[in-house]
Short mmCIF file of C-alpha atoms in Angstrom, two decimals:
data_model
loop_
_atom_site.label_atom_id
_atom_site.label_comp_id
_atom_site.label_asym_id
_atom_site.label_seq_id
_atom_site.Cartn_x
_atom_site.Cartn_y
_atom_site.Cartn_z
CA UNK D 301 -53.09 68.51 105.29
CA UNK D 302 -49.37 69.41 104.76
CA UNK D 303 -48.96 71.74 101.92
CA UNK D 304 -47.18 70.10 98.91
CA UNK D 305 -44.19 72.65 99.16
CA UNK D 306 -43.46 71.37 102.78
CA UNK D 307 -43.19 67.84 101.47
CA UNK D 308 -40.50 68.71 99.02
CA UNK D 309 -36.91 67.84 99.95
CA UNK D 310 -34.31 70.52 99.93
CA UNK D 311 -32.60 68.91 97.05
CA UNK D 312 -35.83 69.03 94.98
CA UNK D 313 -36.37 72.60 96.06
CA UNK D 314 -32.91 73.61 94.88
CA UNK D 315 -33.39 71.75 91.59
CA UNK D 316 -36.74 73.71 91.02
CA UNK D 317 -34.98 76.95 91.88
CA UNK D 318 -32.24 76.20 89.31
CA UNK D 319 -34.86 75.36 86.74
CA UNK D 320 -36.83 78.65 87.37
CA UNK D 321 -33.56 80.63 86.99
CA UNK D 322 -32.94 81.27 90.65
CA UNK D 323 -29.22 80.31 90.67
CA UNK D 324 -28.27 81.99 93.77
CA UNK D 325 -31.24 80.35 95.76
CA UNK D 326 -30.33 76.95 94.29
CA UNK D 327 -26.57 77.48 95.04
CA UNK D 328 -27.40 78.33 98.63
CA UNK D 329 -29.39 75.03 99.12
CA UNK D 330 -27.02 72.87 97.13
CA UNK D 331 -24.00 74.31 99.02
CA UNK D 332 -25.37 73.59 102.37
CA UNK D 333 -26.18 70.10 101.49
CA UNK D 334 -22.83 69.52 99.84
CA UNK D 335 -21.09 70.88 102.94
CA UNK D 336 -22.92 68.38 105.22
CA UNK D 337 -20.52 65.29 105.37
CA UNK D 338 -23.43 63.31 106.86
CA UNK D 339 -26.00 64.27 104.32
CA UNK D 340 -26.97 61.07 102.25
CA UNK D 341 -27.59 63.17 99.12
CA UNK D 342 -24.31 65.10 99.39
CA UNK D 343 -22.80 63.79 96.01
CA UNK D 344 -26.13 64.78 94.27
CA UNK D 345 -26.07 68.24 95.88
CA UNK D 346 -22.35 68.71 94.99
CA UNK D 347 -23.21 67.89 91.33
CA UNK D 348 -26.02 70.30 91.35
CA UNK D 349 -23.87 73.03 92.95
CA UNK D 350 -21.02 72.43 90.24
CA UNK D 351 -23.75 72.89 87.47
CA UNK D 352 -25.22 76.14 88.95
CA UNK D 353 -21.81 77.57 89.67
CA UNK D 354 -20.63 76.78 86.19
CA UNK D 355 -23.57 78.52 84.86
CA UNK D 356 -22.85 81.51 87.08
CA UNK D 357 -19.22 81.79 85.67
CA UNK D 358 -17.60 80.57 88.88
CA UNK D 359 -15.36 77.93 87.22
CA UNK D 360 -13.14 77.44 90.26
CA UNK D 361 -16.05 77.15 92.51
CA UNK D 362 -17.82 74.66 90.16
CA UNK D 363 -14.52 72.51 90.13
CA UNK D 364 -14.29 72.47 93.85
CA UNK D 365 -17.92 71.35 94.21
CA UNK D 366 -17.06 68.55 91.54
CA UNK D 367 -14.39 67.35 93.67
CA UNK D 368 -16.54 67.06 96.56
CA UNK D 369 -18.92 64.74 94.66
CA UNK D 370 -15.93 62.78 93.51
CA UNK D 371 -14.77 62.22 96.98
CA UNK D 372 -18.03 60.52 97.94
CA UNK D 373 -17.01 57.43 96.22
CA UNK D 374 -17.87 55.40 92.98
CA UNK D 375 -21.60 56.37 92.34
CA UNK D 376 -23.29 57.73 89.29
CA UNK D 377 -23.05 61.11 90.88
CA UNK D 378 -19.30 61.05 91.24
CA UNK D 379 -19.05 60.04 87.55
CA UNK D 380 -21.19 63.05 86.63
CA UNK D 381 -18.87 65.19 88.60
CA UNK D 382 -15.81 63.78 86.92
CA UNK D 383 -17.47 64.49 83.54
CA UNK D 384 -18.12 68.18 84.60
CA UNK D 385 -14.59 68.52 85.83
CA UNK D 386 -13.23 67.22 82.61
CA UNK D 387 -15.56 69.51 80.58
CA UNK D 388 -14.51 72.51 82.50
CA UNK D 389 -10.86 71.93 82.04
CA UNK D 390 -11.48 71.51 78.30
CA UNK D 391 -13.29 74.81 77.98
CA UNK D 392 -10.17 76.38 79.42
CA UNK D 393 -7.85 74.53 77.13
CA UNK D 394 -6.24 72.55 79.94
CA UNK D 395 -5.85 69.42 78.07
CA UNK D 396 -3.58 67.48 80.47
CA UNK D 397 -5.87 68.19 83.44
CA UNK D 398 -8.98 67.21 81.26
CA UNK D 399 -7.32 64.07 80.43
CA UNK D 400 -6.89 63.19 84.07
CA UNK D 401 -10.41 64.08 84.85
CA UNK D 402 -11.64 61.71 82.05
CA UNK D 403 -9.33 59.06 83.32
CA UNK D 404 -11.23 59.52 86.68
CA UNK D 405 -14.53 58.93 84.94
CA UNK D 406 -12.98 55.68 83.79
CA UNK D 407 -11.90 54.96 87.34
CA UNK D 408 -15.49 55.34 88.63
CA UNK D 409 -16.41 52.78 86.17
CA UNK D 410 -20.08 53.63 85.73
CA UNK D 411 -21.45 52.02 82.46
CA UNK D 412 -23.24 55.01 81.45
CA UNK D 413 -20.14 57.22 81.47
CA UNK D 414 -17.33 54.97 80.33
CA UNK D 415 -18.04 55.29 76.57
CA UNK D 416 -18.30 59.04 76.94
CA UNK D 417 -14.88 59.32 78.75
CA UNK D 418 -13.31 57.10 75.98
CA UNK D 419 -14.74 59.22 73.22
CA UNK D 420 -13.33 62.29 75.12
CA UNK D 421 -9.86 60.81 75.46
CA UNK D 422 -9.93 59.96 71.74
CA UNK D 423 -10.76 63.56 70.92
CA UNK D 424 -7.90 64.82 72.95
CA UNK D 425 -5.40 62.30 71.45
CA UNK D 426 -6.43 63.16 67.93
CA UNK D 427 -5.99 67.01 68.79
CA UNK D 428 -2.40 66.18 69.71
CA UNK D 429 -1.99 63.92 66.51
CA UNK D 430 -1.65 60.86 68.61
CA UNK D 431 -3.48 58.67 66.13
CA UNK D 432 -2.59 55.50 67.93
CA UNK D 433 -3.98 56.70 71.25
CA UNK D 434 -7.13 57.94 69.33
CA UNK D 435 -7.61 54.40 67.92
CA UNK D 436 -7.03 52.83 71.05
CA UNK D 437 -9.74 54.89 72.87
CA UNK D 438 -12.24 54.62 70.06
CA UNK D 439 -11.99 50.89 69.93
CA UNK D 440 -12.52 51.03 73.78
CA UNK D 441 -15.56 53.06 73.42
CA UNK D 442 -17.07 50.65 71.05
CA UNK D 443 -16.27 47.75 73.23
CA UNK D 444 -17.90 49.59 75.93
CA UNK D 445 -21.25 49.93 74.04
CA UNK D 446 -20.46 53.43 72.85
CA UNK D 447 -22.28 55.34 70.14
CA UNK D 448 -22.28 55.00 66.45
CA UNK D 449 -20.20 58.15 66.36
CA UNK D 450 -17.42 56.09 67.65
CA UNK D 451 -17.45 53.74 64.69
CA UNK D 452 -17.69 56.61 62.45
CA UNK D 453 -14.72 58.46 63.77
CA UNK D 454 -12.72 55.08 64.04
CA UNK D 455 -13.59 54.41 60.25
CA UNK D 456 -12.42 57.85 59.35
CA UNK D 457 -9.21 57.35 61.32
CA UNK D 458 -8.52 53.96 59.74
CA UNK D 459 -9.17 55.51 56.18
CA UNK D 460 -6.76 58.38 57.04
CA UNK D 461 -4.20 55.76 58.12
CA UNK D 462 -4.54 54.06 54.79
CA UNK D 463 -6.42 50.92 56.22
CA UNK D 464 -9.52 50.90 53.87
CA UNK D 465 -10.18 47.20 54.31
CA UNK D 466 -10.32 47.29 58.05
CA UNK D 467 -12.42 50.39 57.93
CA UNK D 468 -14.96 48.65 55.59
CA UNK D 469 -15.04 45.59 57.81
CA UNK D 470 -15.90 47.99 60.82
CA UNK D 471 -18.56 49.89 58.97
CA UNK D 472 -20.28 46.68 57.88
CA UNK D 473 -20.48 45.46 61.40
CA UNK D 474 -21.80 48.93 62.62
CA UNK D 475 -24.46 48.83 59.99
CA UNK D 476 -26.01 45.94 61.60
CA UNK D 477 -27.05 48.00 64.65
CA UNK D 478 -27.26 51.45 63.22
CA UNK D 479 -30.50 53.41 63.07
CA UNK D 480 -31.75 54.83 59.69
CA UNK D 481 -30.14 58.20 59.94
CA UNK D 482 -26.63 56.86 61.12
CA UNK D 483 -26.78 54.08 58.48
CA UNK D 484 -26.85 56.76 55.87
CA UNK D 485 -23.68 58.24 57.13
CA UNK D 486 -22.00 54.79 57.57
CA UNK D 487 -22.91 53.82 53.96
CA UNK D 488 -21.34 57.11 52.68
CA UNK D 489 -17.96 56.04 54.54
CA UNK D 490 -18.23 52.42 53.23
CA UNK D 491 -18.48 53.87 49.67
CA UNK D 492 -15.24 56.03 50.47
CA UNK D 493 -13.55 52.85 51.82
CA UNK D 494 -14.42 50.87 48.86
CA UNK D 495 -13.13 53.66 46.53
CA UNK D 496 -9.77 53.65 48.50
CA UNK D 497 -9.67 49.71 47.98
CA UNK D 498 -10.33 50.23 44.25
CA UNK D 499 -7.60 52.84 43.96
CA UNK D 500 -5.25 50.42 45.44
CA UNK D 501 -6.29 47.60 43.04
CA UNK D 502 -6.12 49.95 39.99
CA UNK D 503 -2.67 50.97 41.02
CA UNK D 504 -1.43 47.36 41.40
CA UNK D 505 -2.81 46.42 37.97
CA UNK D 506 -1.35 49.70 36.50
CA UNK D 507 2.00 48.46 37.67
CA UNK D 508 2.02 44.71 37.34
CA UNK D 509 -0.44 44.13 34.19
CA UNK D 510 0.89 42.29 31.41
CA UNK D 511 -1.32 43.43 28.43
CA UNK D 512 -1.70 46.93 27.38
CA UNK D 513 -5.33 47.02 27.32
CA UNK D 514 -5.56 45.93 31.11
CA UNK D 515 -2.85 48.36 31.96
CA UNK D 516 -4.43 51.40 30.06
CA UNK D 517 -7.85 50.69 31.59
CA UNK D 518 -6.29 50.47 35.00
CA UNK D 519 -4.42 53.78 34.37
CA UNK D 520 -7.77 55.37 33.30
CA UNK D 521 -9.83 54.07 36.26
CA UNK D 522 -7.35 55.27 38.82
CA UNK D 523 -6.88 58.67 37.17
CA UNK D 524 -10.66 59.07 37.13
CA UNK D 525 -11.28 57.80 40.70
CA UNK D 526 -8.54 59.74 42.43
CA UNK D 527 -10.38 63.10 42.19
CA UNK D 528 -13.41 61.70 43.83
CA UNK D 529 -11.07 61.30 46.79
CA UNK D 530 -9.93 64.88 46.60
CA UNK D 531 -6.63 63.98 45.03
CA UNK D 532 -6.51 65.67 41.70
CA UNK D 533 -2.64 66.12 41.74
CA UNK D 534 -2.20 62.40 41.88
CA UNK D 535 -4.68 61.81 39.13
CA UNK D 536 -2.53 64.09 36.99
CA UNK D 537 0.60 62.03 37.85
CA UNK D 538 -1.18 59.02 36.94
CA UNK D 539 -2.05 60.26 33.55
CA UNK D 540 1.43 61.32 33.01
CA UNK D 541 2.76 58.10 34.02
CA UNK D 542 0.64 56.57 31.32
CA UNK D 543 1.04 59.28 28.54
CA UNK D 544 4.72 59.20 29.16
CA UNK D 545 5.25 55.50 29.21
CA UNK D 546 8.12 53.90 27.32
CA UNK D 547 5.65 51.44 25.64
CA UNK D 548 4.64 53.92 22.81
CA UNK D 549 1.48 51.68 22.15
CA UNK D 550 0.44 51.77 25.62
CA UNK D 551 1.04 55.52 25.90
CA UNK D 552 -1.14 55.93 22.73
CA UNK D 553 -3.99 53.92 24.34
CA UNK D 554 -3.80 56.02 27.50
CA UNK D 555 -4.00 59.25 25.35
CA UNK D 556 -7.10 57.97 23.49
CA UNK D 557 -8.76 56.97 26.84
CA UNK D 558 -8.05 60.41 28.30
CA UNK D 559 -9.31 62.38 25.22
CA UNK D 560 -12.57 60.40 25.04
CA UNK D 561 -13.53 61.05 28.62
#
């Protein structure tokens, strides 16, 4: 009977060595397979080599191995290699090269990795304060079936851009397919969006209201809601607007509302 270890393929042997901490032994086998143009498992081996070399701190070598896997054509392993390449560049702070590698992931077009690439490109865009680019990539991630974190980040971005209505619509749609843990976070975001919408309505009522009772109430509600959104300075400005109003009766109503609260 053939011993079990003799039935193990070189690729599986290399993986086992890596799992057991023998990185040098794993690298030797992975490297041999990756260097064989005719080996059917070349792309897999190159990805394994990239991972092992990265763990050993040989970043240039890891990137060379990842490029070998990429050259093998559009497969799951070339997508993995492009991800490894992008992550390596990000760790070194090479944003432009990382962006190119994430674009390569999109070029491969593997369904499991496309959302991840869009999420990464959104993060890189946000780091450069390119909010339009970040929004575009987050929407693309969601269209590609990306994780709920894409919806959360897009909702945060929309709130930051002063679009609470669209953020609320997005969150309500995301809640339909969220698990319990994610739903809690989304509900908090939905509440924030509604607070922003409320502030907008209170401000409009304070400016356009015709009777003093309505205007003074709107001023009070706006001034008491703004601190919940981390804007206490604006709340003071709203109180001052009411207290210093030309309509003395309105100003008195605002004073009474502030004092009782």
